[in-house]
Structure formats: C-alpha cells, structure tokens
Short mmCIF file of C-alpha atoms in Angstrom, two decimals:
data_model
loop_
_atom_site.label_atom_id
_atom_site.label_comp_id
_atom_site.label_asym_id
_atom_site.label_seq_id
_atom_site.Cartn_x
_atom_site.Cartn_y
_atom_site.Cartn_z
CA UNK A 121 18.06 41.21 44.50
CA UNK A 122 18.79 37.71 43.15
CA UNK A 123 16.53 35.07 44.65
CA UNK A 124 17.87 31.75 45.85
CA UNK A 125 17.61 28.65 43.69
CA UNK A 126 15.24 27.10 46.26
CA UNK A 127 12.91 30.10 46.04
CA UNK A 128 13.00 30.01 42.25
CA UNK A 129 12.20 26.31 42.14
CA UNK A 130 9.36 26.61 44.66
CA UNK A 131 7.96 29.66 42.90
CA UNK A 132 8.10 27.91 39.54
CA UNK A 133 6.49 24.72 40.85
CA UNK A 134 3.69 26.52 42.69
CA UNK A 135 3.07 28.89 39.79
CA UNK A 136 2.87 25.91 37.46
CA UNK A 137 0.50 24.08 39.81
CA UNK A 138 -1.74 27.14 40.12
CA UNK A 139 -1.86 27.52 36.34
CA UNK A 140 -2.61 23.84 35.76
CA UNK A 141 -5.26 23.70 38.52
CA UNK A 142 -6.87 26.89 37.21
CA UNK A 143 -7.10 25.52 33.68
CA UNK A 144 -8.21 22.09 34.93
CA UNK A 145 -10.84 23.55 37.28
CA UNK A 146 -12.21 25.87 34.60
CA UNK A 147 -12.39 22.96 32.18
CA UNK A 148 -14.25 20.78 34.70
CA UNK A 149 -16.61 23.62 35.60
CA UNK A 150 -17.39 24.45 31.97
CA UNK A 151 -18.00 20.78 31.07
CA UNK A 152 -20.21 20.07 34.10
CA UNK A 153 -22.07 23.37 33.75
CA UNK A 154 -22.71 22.67 30.08
CA UNK A 155 -23.97 19.17 30.90
CA UNK A 156 -26.29 20.35 33.71
CA UNK A 157 -27.68 23.26 31.72
CA UNK A 158 -28.19 21.00 28.71
CA UNK A 159 -29.99 18.44 30.85
CA UNK A 160 -32.15 21.19 32.39
CA UNK A 161 -32.94 22.70 29.00
CA UNK A 162 -33.74 19.28 27.51
CA UNK A 163 -36.36 18.68 30.22
CA UNK A 164 -37.73 22.19 29.71
CA UNK A 165 -37.85 21.64 25.94
CA UNK A 166 -39.83 18.41 26.43
CA UNK A 167 -42.40 20.25 28.54
CA UNK A 168 -42.57 23.06 25.98
CA UNK A 169 -43.18 20.70 23.06
CA UNK A 170 -45.71 18.72 25.09
CA UNK A 171 -47.62 21.93 25.84
CA UNK A 172 -47.45 22.96 22.19
CA UNK A 173 -48.80 19.54 21.17
CA UNK A 174 -51.73 19.94 23.58
CA UNK A 175 -52.87 23.21 21.97
CA UNK A 176 -55.62 22.86 19.36
CA UNK A 177 -57.72 25.18 17.27
CA UNK A 178 -61.47 24.39 17.49
CA UNK A 179 -63.94 26.67 15.68
CA UNK A 180 -61.36 29.45 15.68
CA UNK A 181 -60.95 29.04 19.40
CA UNK A 182 -57.60 28.13 20.94
CA UNK A 183 -57.86 25.46 23.60
CA UNK A 184 -55.30 23.87 25.92
CA UNK A 185 -55.97 20.35 27.17
CA UNK A 186 -57.06 20.38 30.80
CA UNK A 187 -54.84 17.41 31.78
CA UNK A 188 -51.71 19.29 30.75
CA UNK A 189 -52.64 22.34 32.77
CA UNK A 190 -53.04 20.20 35.85
CA UNK A 191 -49.56 18.64 35.65
CA UNK A 192 -47.77 18.63 39.02
CA UNK A 193 -44.81 20.67 37.84
CA UNK A 194 -47.14 23.57 37.05
CA UNK A 195 -48.57 23.31 40.57
CA UNK A 196 -45.22 23.15 42.45
CA UNK A 197 -44.81 26.42 44.30
CA UNK A 198 -41.31 25.62 45.64
CA UNK A 199 -39.69 25.12 42.23
CA UNK A 200 -42.45 26.31 39.88
CA UNK A 201 -42.73 25.98 36.13
CA UNK A 202 -44.70 28.62 34.25
CA UNK A 203 -46.15 28.79 30.77
CA UNK A 204 -47.74 31.53 28.73
CA UNK A 205 -49.41 31.34 25.30
CA UNK A 206 -49.85 34.24 22.89
CA UNK A 207 -52.29 34.33 20.03
CA UNK A 208 -51.93 35.82 16.56
CA UNK A 209 -52.48 39.38 17.76
CA UNK A 210 -50.05 39.07 20.69
CA UNK A 211 -52.98 38.52 22.97
CA UNK A 212 -52.42 36.22 25.90
CA UNK A 213 -54.50 33.13 25.27
CA UNK A 214 -53.45 31.09 28.30
CA UNK A 215 -50.98 31.30 31.15
CA UNK A 216 -49.94 29.36 34.19
CA UNK A 217 -52.12 29.98 37.28
CA UNK A 218 -48.97 30.53 39.34
CA UNK A 219 -48.04 33.53 37.21
CA UNK A 220 -50.99 35.49 38.48
CA UNK A 221 -50.59 38.95 36.97
CA UNK A 222 -46.97 38.50 35.90
CA UNK A 223 -45.79 37.68 32.43
CA UNK A 224 -42.98 35.59 31.02
CA UNK A 225 -40.51 37.32 28.79
CA UNK A 226 -41.43 36.44 25.23
CA UNK A 227 -38.82 35.09 22.86
CA UNK A 228 -39.42 33.49 19.52
CA UNK A 229 -37.45 32.38 16.56
CA UNK A 230 -38.19 30.56 13.33
CA UNK A 231 -41.24 28.33 13.19
CA UNK A 232 -40.93 25.14 15.28
CA UNK A 233 -37.52 26.20 16.60
CA UNK A 234 -36.95 26.26 20.36
CA UNK A 235 -35.25 29.39 21.66
CA UNK A 236 -33.64 28.87 25.12
CA UNK A 237 -32.95 31.82 27.39
CA UNK A 238 -32.43 33.08 30.93
CA UNK A 239 -34.54 35.50 32.91
CA UNK A 240 -35.59 36.33 36.45
CA UNK A 241 -38.97 36.04 38.14
CA UNK A 242 -40.74 38.69 40.16
CA UNK A 243 -38.63 37.78 43.21
CA UNK A 244 -35.40 38.16 41.31
CA UNK A 245 -34.72 34.42 41.22
CA UNK A 246 -33.03 33.03 38.09
CA UNK A 247 -35.04 30.90 35.71
CA UNK A 248 -34.49 29.20 32.40
CA UNK A 249 -36.95 29.84 29.58
CA UNK A 250 -37.87 28.19 26.29
CA UNK A 251 -39.78 29.94 23.53
CA UNK A 252 -41.50 28.17 20.63
CA UNK A 253 -43.41 29.48 17.66
CA UNK A 254 -45.70 26.77 16.24
CA UNK A 255 -48.86 26.06 14.29
CA UNK A 256 -51.75 24.80 16.48
CA UNK A 257 -53.34 21.43 15.89
CA UNK A 258 -56.75 21.56 14.16
CA UNK A 259 -59.50 19.82 16.14
CA UNK A 260 -61.56 17.10 14.44
CA UNK A 261 -65.37 17.73 14.33
CA UNK A 262 -68.22 15.28 13.89
CA UNK A 263 -70.38 17.99 12.33
CA UNK A 264 -70.66 17.28 8.66
CA UNK A 265 -70.90 20.97 7.91
CA UNK A 266 -67.64 21.72 9.79
CA UNK A 267 -64.99 23.29 7.65
CA UNK A 268 -61.46 23.66 9.01
CA UNK A 269 -60.13 27.20 9.03
CA UNK A 270 -57.92 28.14 6.13
CA UNK A 271 -56.16 31.15 7.62
CA UNK A 272 -54.52 29.53 10.65
CA UNK A 273 -51.80 31.70 12.18
CA UNK A 274 -48.84 30.66 14.31
CA UNK A 275 -48.94 30.85 18.10
CA UNK A 276 -46.11 31.64 20.50
CA UNK A 277 -45.54 29.60 23.65
CA UNK A 278 -43.06 30.46 26.43
CA UNK A 279 -42.22 28.13 29.30
CA UNK A 280 -40.09 29.21 32.29
CA UNK A 281 -38.76 27.04 35.09
CA UNK A 282 -37.11 28.07 38.34
CA UNK A 283 -33.32 27.48 37.98
CA UNK A 284 -32.37 28.27 41.57
CA UNK A 285 -31.49 24.64 42.22
CA UNK A 286 -29.37 24.45 39.05
CA UNK A 287 -27.40 27.59 39.80
CA UNK A 288 -27.10 26.52 43.42
CA UNK A 289 -25.43 23.31 42.27
CA UNK A 290 -23.11 25.31 40.04
CA UNK A 291 -22.18 27.62 42.95
CA UNK A 292 -21.46 24.57 45.08
CA UNK A 293 -19.30 23.17 42.27
CA UNK A 294 -17.35 26.43 42.04
CA UNK A 295 -16.67 26.50 45.77
CA UNK A 296 -15.78 22.81 45.74
CA UNK A 297 -13.26 23.31 42.95
CA UNK A 298 -11.85 26.42 44.66
CA UNK A 299 -11.41 24.69 48.03
CA UNK A 300 -10.00 21.54 46.40
CA UNK A 301 -7.55 23.62 44.36
CA UNK A 302 -6.44 25.55 47.45
CA UNK A 303 -5.91 22.29 49.33
CA UNK A 304 -3.97 20.77 46.43
CA UNK A 305 -1.80 23.90 46.15
CA UNK A 306 -1.06 23.83 49.89
CA UNK A 307 -0.14 20.14 49.74
CA UNK A 308 1.89 20.76 46.60
CA UNK A 309 3.81 23.54 48.33
CA UNK A 310 4.68 21.27 51.25
CA UNK A 311 5.60 18.40 48.93
CA UNK A 312 7.65 20.67 46.65
CA UNK A 313 9.47 22.16 49.64
CA UNK A 314 10.52 18.69 50.78
CA UNK A 315 11.48 17.55 47.27
CA UNK A 316 13.46 20.73 46.51
CA UNK A 317 15.22 20.52 49.87
CA UNK A 318 16.23 16.92 49.21
CA UNK A 319 17.18 17.75 45.63
CA UNK A 320 19.50 20.58 46.73
CA UNK A 321 21.29 18.49 49.36
CA UNK A 322 24.01 17.41 46.87
CA UNK A 323 24.73 21.08 46.11
CA UNK A 324 24.92 21.82 49.83
CA UNK A 325 27.38 18.97 50.34
CA UNK A 326 29.50 20.21 47.42
CA UNK A 327 29.41 23.74 48.84
CA UNK A 328 30.54 22.40 52.23
CA UNK A 329 33.47 20.58 50.61
CA UNK A 330 34.46 23.69 48.63
CA UNK A 331 34.44 25.73 51.86
CA UNK A 332 37.15 23.44 53.28
CA UNK A 333 39.54 23.97 50.35
CA UNK A 334 42.22 26.60 50.99
CA UNK A 335 44.94 28.02 48.76
CA UNK A 336 47.52 25.87 50.56
CA UNK A 337 45.48 22.70 49.97
CA UNK A 338 44.58 22.80 46.27
CA UNK A 339 45.31 19.07 45.94
CA UNK A 340 41.94 18.37 47.59
CA UNK A 341 39.09 17.42 45.28
CA UNK A 342 35.30 17.32 45.62
CA UNK A 343 34.31 13.75 46.45
CA UNK A 344 30.54 14.10 46.98
CA UNK A 345 28.87 10.78 46.14
CA UNK A 346 25.34 9.73 45.18
CA UNK A 347 24.66 12.98 43.34
CA UNK A 348 22.29 13.39 40.36
CA UNK A 349 23.67 13.21 36.84
CA UNK A 350 23.28 16.97 36.35
CA UNK A 351 25.25 17.71 39.53
CA UNK A 352 27.96 15.23 38.55
CA UNK A 353 28.80 17.52 35.62
CA UNK A 354 29.13 20.48 38.00
CA UNK A 355 31.32 18.43 40.34
CA UNK A 356 33.59 17.33 37.49
CA UNK A 357 33.92 20.88 36.14
CA UNK A 358 34.78 22.18 39.63
CA UNK A 359 37.44 19.50 40.04
CA UNK A 360 38.87 20.47 36.65
CA UNK A 361 38.88 24.11 37.78
CA UNK A 362 40.72 23.12 40.97
CA UNK A 363 43.29 21.26 38.85
CA UNK A 364 43.83 24.37 36.73
CA UNK A 365 44.09 26.53 39.84
CA UNK A 366 46.60 24.12 41.36
CA UNK A 367 48.66 24.17 38.16
CA UNK A 368 48.45 27.97 38.07
CA UNK A 369 49.57 28.30 41.70
CA UNK A 370 52.40 25.83 41.05
CA UNK A 371 53.50 27.85 38.02
CA UNK A 372 53.38 31.03 40.10
CA UNK A 373 55.50 29.47 42.85
CA UNK A 374 57.93 28.11 40.26
CA UNK A 375 57.99 31.49 38.51
CA UNK A 376 58.85 33.26 41.76
CA UNK A 377 61.59 30.74 42.48
CA UNK A 378 62.95 31.08 38.93
CA UNK A 379 62.96 34.87 39.09
CA UNK A 380 64.77 34.78 42.45
CA UNK A 381 67.29 32.30 41.06
CA UNK A 382 67.87 34.26 37.85
CA UNK A 383 68.36 37.51 39.77
CA UNK A 384 70.47 36.02 42.53
CA UNK A 385 73.30 34.90 40.25
CA UNK A 386 73.89 38.25 38.43
CA UNK A 387 73.47 40.15 41.70
CA UNK A 388 76.04 37.89 43.30
CA UNK A 389 78.33 38.54 40.32
CA UNK A 390 77.88 42.29 40.73
CA UNK A 391 78.53 42.10 44.44
CA UNK A 392 81.68 39.98 44.09
CA UNK A 393 83.06 42.17 41.27
CA UNK A 394 82.51 45.34 43.28
CA UNK A 395 83.89 43.82 46.51
CA UNK A 396 87.02 42.52 44.77
CA UNK A 397 87.57 45.86 43.05
CA UNK A 398 87.27 47.70 46.38
CA UNK A 399 89.74 45.51 48.28
CA UNK A 400 92.61 47.84 47.34
CA UNK A 401 93.44 50.71 45.08
CA UNK A 402 93.71 49.73 41.41
CA UNK A 403 94.77 51.45 38.24
CA UNK A 404 92.37 52.93 35.70
CA UNK A 405 92.29 49.92 33.37
CA UNK A 406 91.31 47.54 36.17
CA UNK A 407 88.48 49.84 37.24
CA UNK A 408 87.31 50.08 33.64
CA UNK A 409 87.40 46.30 33.30
CA UNK A 410 85.37 45.88 36.52
CA UNK A 411 82.83 48.46 35.42
CA UNK A 412 82.58 46.79 32.02
CA UNK A 413 81.83 43.45 33.69
CA UNK A 414 79.18 45.11 35.88
CA UNK A 415 77.67 46.82 32.84
CA UNK A 416 77.37 43.47 30.99
CA UNK A 417 75.66 41.87 34.00
CA UNK A 418 73.27 44.83 34.38
CA UNK A 419 72.54 44.73 30.65
CA UNK A 420 71.52 41.06 30.87
CA UNK A 421 69.36 41.80 33.93
CA UNK A 422 67.75 44.70 32.07
CA UNK A 423 66.94 42.41 29.15
CA UNK A 424 65.30 39.90 31.48
CA UNK A 425 63.26 42.62 33.21
CA UNK A 426 62.16 44.04 29.85
CA UNK A 427 61.06 40.59 28.73
CA UNK A 428 59.10 40.10 31.95
CA UNK A 429 57.42 43.46 31.51
CA UNK A 430 56.56 42.58 27.90
CA UNK A 431 55.04 39.27 29.02
CA UNK A 432 53.00 41.04 31.71
CA UNK A 433 51.71 43.62 29.22
CA UNK A 434 50.79 40.85 26.76
CA UNK A 435 48.89 38.98 29.48
CA UNK A 436 46.91 42.13 30.35
CA UNK A 437 46.46 43.11 26.67
CA UNK A 438 48.12 46.49 27.18
CA UNK A 439 50.04 46.40 23.88
CA UNK A 440 48.55 47.99 20.78
CA UNK A 441 49.55 46.84 17.29
CA UNK A 442 49.92 48.79 14.05
CA UNK A 443 49.42 46.29 11.24
CA UNK A 444 50.81 46.68 7.74
CA UNK A 445 51.95 44.53 4.84
CA UNK A 446 55.36 43.14 5.84
CA UNK A 447 57.79 41.64 3.31
CA UNK A 448 59.11 38.61 5.19
CA UNK A 449 62.37 38.04 3.29
CA UNK A 450 63.51 41.63 3.83
CA UNK A 451 62.51 41.57 7.54
CA UNK A 452 64.39 38.28 8.17
CA UNK A 453 67.55 39.70 6.57
CA UNK A 454 67.22 42.82 8.73
CA UNK A 455 66.82 40.76 11.91
CA UNK A 456 69.80 38.53 10.98
CA UNK A 457 72.40 41.30 10.70
CA UNK A 458 73.05 41.73 14.48
CA UNK A 459 73.89 38.00 14.73
CA UNK A 460 75.87 37.53 11.53
CA UNK A 461 79.28 38.24 13.12
CA UNK A 462 78.66 35.77 15.94
CA UNK A 463 77.50 33.17 13.41
CA UNK A 464 80.61 33.77 11.34
CA UNK A 465 82.82 33.19 14.39
CA UNK A 466 81.14 29.81 14.91
CA UNK A 467 81.20 29.04 11.18
CA UNK A 468 77.41 28.79 11.03
CA UNK A 469 75.91 29.29 7.58
CA UNK A 470 72.60 31.10 7.11
CA UNK A 471 70.22 30.54 4.18
CA UNK A 472 67.20 32.78 3.79
CA UNK A 473 65.01 30.90 1.29
CA UNK A 474 61.90 33.08 1.68
CA UNK A 475 60.64 34.33 -1.67
CA UNK A 476 60.52 38.16 -1.94
CA UNK A 477 56.84 38.30 -2.90
CA UNK A 478 55.61 36.56 0.26
CA UNK A 479 54.06 39.08 2.67
CA UNK A 480 51.76 39.01 5.69
CA UNK A 481 49.55 41.51 7.52
CA UNK A 482 51.23 42.10 10.89
CA UNK A 483 52.93 44.58 13.24
CA UNK A 484 56.45 45.04 11.87
CA UNK A 485 58.11 46.06 15.15
CA UNK A 486 56.75 43.18 17.22
CA UNK A 487 57.23 40.68 14.41
CA UNK A 488 60.91 41.73 14.26
CA UNK A 489 61.15 41.03 18.03
CA UNK A 490 59.84 37.51 17.36
CA UNK A 491 62.25 36.81 14.50
CA UNK A 492 65.23 38.34 16.35
CA UNK A 493 64.64 36.13 19.39
CA UNK A 494 64.34 33.04 17.19
CA UNK A 495 67.52 33.80 15.25
CA UNK A 496 69.40 34.65 18.45
CA UNK A 497 68.32 31.32 19.91
CA UNK A 498 69.33 29.50 16.70
CA UNK A 499 72.82 31.04 16.63
CA UNK A 500 73.33 30.28 20.32
CA UNK A 501 72.37 26.60 20.19
CA UNK A 502 73.33 25.53 16.65
CA UNK A 503 76.36 23.28 16.46
CA UNK A 504 79.80 24.57 15.39
CA UNK A 505 79.85 24.74 11.59
CA UNK A 506 76.08 24.08 11.51
CA UNK A 507 73.34 25.62 9.42
CA UNK A 508 70.33 27.92 9.96
CA UNK A 509 67.60 28.05 7.31
CA UNK A 510 64.39 30.07 6.91
CA UNK A 511 61.56 29.21 4.52
CA UNK A 512 57.99 30.39 4.04
CA UNK A 513 54.89 29.33 2.15
CA UNK A 514 51.43 30.80 1.67
CA UNK A 515 48.18 28.87 2.23
CA UNK A 516 44.59 29.95 1.67
CA UNK A 517 44.33 32.17 4.74
CA UNK A 518 47.75 32.14 6.41
CA UNK A 519 51.50 32.34 5.93
CA UNK A 520 53.80 29.73 7.49
CA UNK A 521 57.39 30.70 8.36
CA UNK A 522 59.82 27.90 9.28
CA UNK A 523 63.16 28.53 11.04
CA UNK A 524 65.43 25.51 11.49
CA UNK A 525 68.88 24.95 12.89
CA UNK A 526 71.14 21.93 13.21
CA UNK A 527 72.89 20.63 16.32
CA UNK A 528 69.89 20.36 18.64
CA UNK A 529 70.67 18.22 21.69
CA UNK A 530 67.18 18.30 23.22
CA UNK A 531 64.84 15.35 23.51
CA UNK A 532 61.28 15.35 22.14
CA UNK A 533 59.96 15.77 25.69
CA UNK A 534 62.21 18.77 26.29
CA UNK A 535 61.11 20.35 23.01
CA UNK A 536 57.52 20.30 24.28
CA UNK A 537 58.62 22.50 27.22
CA UNK A 538 60.59 25.19 25.41
CA UNK A 539 57.74 27.76 25.53
CA UNK A 540 57.59 27.64 29.36
CA UNK A 541 58.99 30.64 31.21
CA UNK A 542 62.54 30.18 32.58
CA UNK A 543 62.85 26.70 31.07
CA UNK A 544 66.27 25.84 29.64
CA UNK A 545 67.73 22.67 28.25
CA UNK A 546 70.76 23.23 30.50
CA UNK A 547 69.31 21.77 33.70
CA UNK A 548 72.37 22.83 35.68
CA UNK A 549 71.71 26.46 34.57
CA UNK A 550 75.39 27.01 34.01
CA UNK A 551 74.54 29.90 31.66
CA UNK A 552 72.49 31.80 34.25
CA UNK A 553 72.93 35.50 33.77
CA UNK A 554 73.38 35.03 30.01
CA UNK A 555 70.12 33.25 29.11
CA UNK A 556 67.11 33.27 31.41
CA UNK A 557 64.68 31.17 29.34
CA UNK A 558 62.20 33.93 28.47
CA UNK A 559 62.88 34.36 24.74
CA UNK A 560 60.69 31.54 23.39
CA UNK A 561 57.97 32.20 25.96
CA UNK A 562 57.87 35.80 24.75
CA UNK A 563 57.78 34.60 21.13
CA UNK A 564 54.75 32.43 21.75
CA UNK A 565 52.80 35.18 23.56
CA UNK A 566 53.63 37.77 20.90
CA UNK A 567 52.59 35.49 18.04
CA UNK A 568 49.29 34.73 19.79
CA UNK A 569 48.71 38.45 20.29
CA UNK A 570 49.36 38.96 16.57
CA UNK A 571 46.69 36.38 15.75
CA UNK A 572 48.95 33.44 14.93
CA UNK A 573 50.53 30.51 16.75
CA UNK A 574 53.92 28.80 17.08
CA UNK A 575 54.92 25.14 17.28
CA UNK A 576 58.26 23.41 17.80
CA UNK A 577 59.43 20.00 16.67
CA UNK A 578 62.55 17.87 16.54
CA UNK A 579 63.48 16.06 13.36
CA UNK A 580 66.01 13.24 12.91
CA UNK A 581 69.62 14.38 12.80
CA UNK A 582 69.19 16.95 15.58
CA UNK A 583 67.33 19.48 13.44
CA UNK A 584 65.26 21.86 15.57
CA UNK A 585 62.32 23.50 13.77
CA UNK A 586 60.10 26.43 14.78
CA UNK A 587 56.92 26.95 12.75
CA UNK A 588 55.27 30.36 12.88
CA UNK A 589 51.81 30.69 11.33
CA UNK A 590 50.39 34.18 10.74
CA UNK A 591 47.07 35.30 9.23
CA UNK A 592 47.47 36.82 5.77
#
C-alpha cells in the first residue's frame, strides 16, 4: 500500500536523524573512551616504569626499594593497584601484599616495551594491566673486592590496577548518549511533524481548489498564493493541464455541434425530397430522379461517416500499416485520374513534376487516400482555368512532396485552421452536404500515423501550398 507523502517525509527525516545520531554518538563514545583509557594506561605505565626503576640487583639478589612498596596506591583496598615481579627462572621475586595468594596474569613483549592489557581480579572485577620486561639496575658497592655480575638476566614486572571506576564512567557515558539521542529523536519527530505539516499546507490548499473545479467550470484556475518555488511549478503545470482540458472540452462541444449541423442538412434534404415525392403519384422518371437525389445525399453522408470512423481509428491506433517502396510519380498519376474529368470541365491544368526515381517507404493504400483527398480539395477550390502542380525532392532522411493550386481565397489566419475538423473557408456553410471539412483533418492524422507531418502555407498571388514530409 502506498504511504502518504507526510509519512514518507517523517520516516525519512527520523531515519536520517537516527543514523546521524548513531554515528555521532559512536564517534563521541570511541573518542572519549580512547582518551580515558589512554589516560588510565599512561598513569599505569608511569607506575610500572617507576617500579622497574626501583628494582636493583645487589650481590645476585633482587631488591625492591621499600619506599616504593609503601606507596599509597598499593595500600588502597577500595581501588587497589597490584604488582608482581618474576625473576629469570619465572620465580616470583616480589608481589603486592594485597594480592595475597593470587597472581597477576603475566604478559611480556620485547625488552623495555610496555604491554598493556585487560584482565579480571579474583572477584571478577575488570582491571587494566601493564607488563614490562627490563634489565635490573646494578647496585653500587663500597667493597673494593665487589665485582658486578656479568650474567645479568632480564626480569618481568606486571602491574594491575582496578578499572571499575573507568568502565563505570564509560557505562555512564553510554547511557547518557543513549538517553540524549532518544530525547533528540523524540524532539526531532515533533519538530519534523510540525515542519512537514506546515510544508504540505500549500499542497492541501491546491487540492482544495482542485476539488471545487467541475467539468462545467473549467475556466477556473488554481490561485493558491505564497507557495514554495517547487509547488509553484506544480501549480503552473496544473493550470496548463486545465487549459488543455478546457480546450479539449470546447473542441468536443464544437465537434458535436458540427456533426449535428452536418447531418441535419442532408437529413432535411432527404426528408423534403421524400415528402415532396410522396405528395401525389408520379411517373417512373420522377421517382428515379428523387431516388437519385436521395442516393447522392446518402453517399455524401456515408463519406462523412467513413471519414469520422477513420479519424477515430487513427486516434485509438487501430489501423495497421503495410509499408513498401512507393513510386510517388506513378501514385500521384493514379490518384489524379478520378478528378481529371472535373478538372477538364473547369479548364484546370495539372502538372506532375515528380521525378520517376523518387520513392518513399510508406503504406501505399493510406498514402493514396492522402493524395486523393489533397487533389480533390485542389480541384474543388482552384480558380477557373487555374493550375495544380506536384513536385517532390529528397533530403538526407526524408522525402518532401509539395502540392499547390492557384485561386486560393483564404487568409493566412484561415490557412492555419484548415486541419481542424469541420472547418471550412465558407463560413456560411453553403456547401453543407457536399463538403464537411474532414478531408484535410484526415490527411494530417494519416500522415502523422505514417511517421511524417503536413504543413500548409499561402504564397502571394493566391497560391495554396501543402507540404507533405515522409521518412525515406
């Protein structure tokens, strides 16, 4: 189930805070622990080296200065410090009185190198240890016959100190960091909840405005003010979407009105023809004439319905295409034949200037529908005694076909509207039932479906030009 944006933001903020506090707390704990342990071990190392310095070898006897043994830290029973000294044969030479019968764990490394460690005493309490292997100091003798020993061997000294206080401080630090982190996380959650709530208020206000917009009131726009920059982009895009929806609804209403208008006139013609024919008995020729008129009207209505169905199928991508190499000059000549007689009646000349070798990869059947509609439109609207010309040229990745005719009476603004459904230059629609304004709209949709595009322009002298660009 998709979580709300508020939940996602809060989860992300709290998760980030927990991660940062965890890393920060661990870093603080490691640094402070390292500093405390280092300080503790430095003090223990000083005691160890002091004890080692107090050991001397006198007449092959190992002695420990009495003043060192009586130091207060070796007498403290609450936080005791122990020492133990081993001779060359691992025999215990001296040990702290507080050890009694216990021993310190022995650890040694290279000569004169302190080896720190951790152990536990007989009560299981933690303690820090320091081991040192060293050469004893040789005692001076006033006896003239005294000869210092030549085979002096290294001794091993171990010093242990109760670390309960140290680890107690570290436990306190851990709990302090844990409690502080929990408190910070709780406060962060409350703060984040307030901030996120305030931050989402602009979205809530936009949502409230959207809820008031109905399909019969698409002129309304979102007017939320004082919104963040990021939300302004959303608001602008939504207003653009509303504008497109309004234009789409307007086109749909206009389309419905145009369809009703285009169907009303031929239906009225059918009705009047049939009613007049039925007023009294007529001879066979009159009935044939009436039926012929009805057939022509029905044929025009059928053409309009077929064009509407083709447009609907193109919009829903329900038409499949079979592409092949099409020779354009031959196809244009084939599409021109049905209109040649009508052009001859109006004394319109036709020049096909497309070179025979120019071809394009397209669907022949649908491309012929495009060219037939264009030529039909050209013959219908060219001036008496005018001219229709077709040319073509190849570019790097496309083929451009140009169809022009003289006698255009449209303005540049009207030319920009010719691809709209049911648009006609005859604003009075005096030719309703003959032309319904779907031919060029169908041309544009078909060319787009074939991977190309169409443009229209008006040149000086009333020359109307259609440019068709197809991929090669």
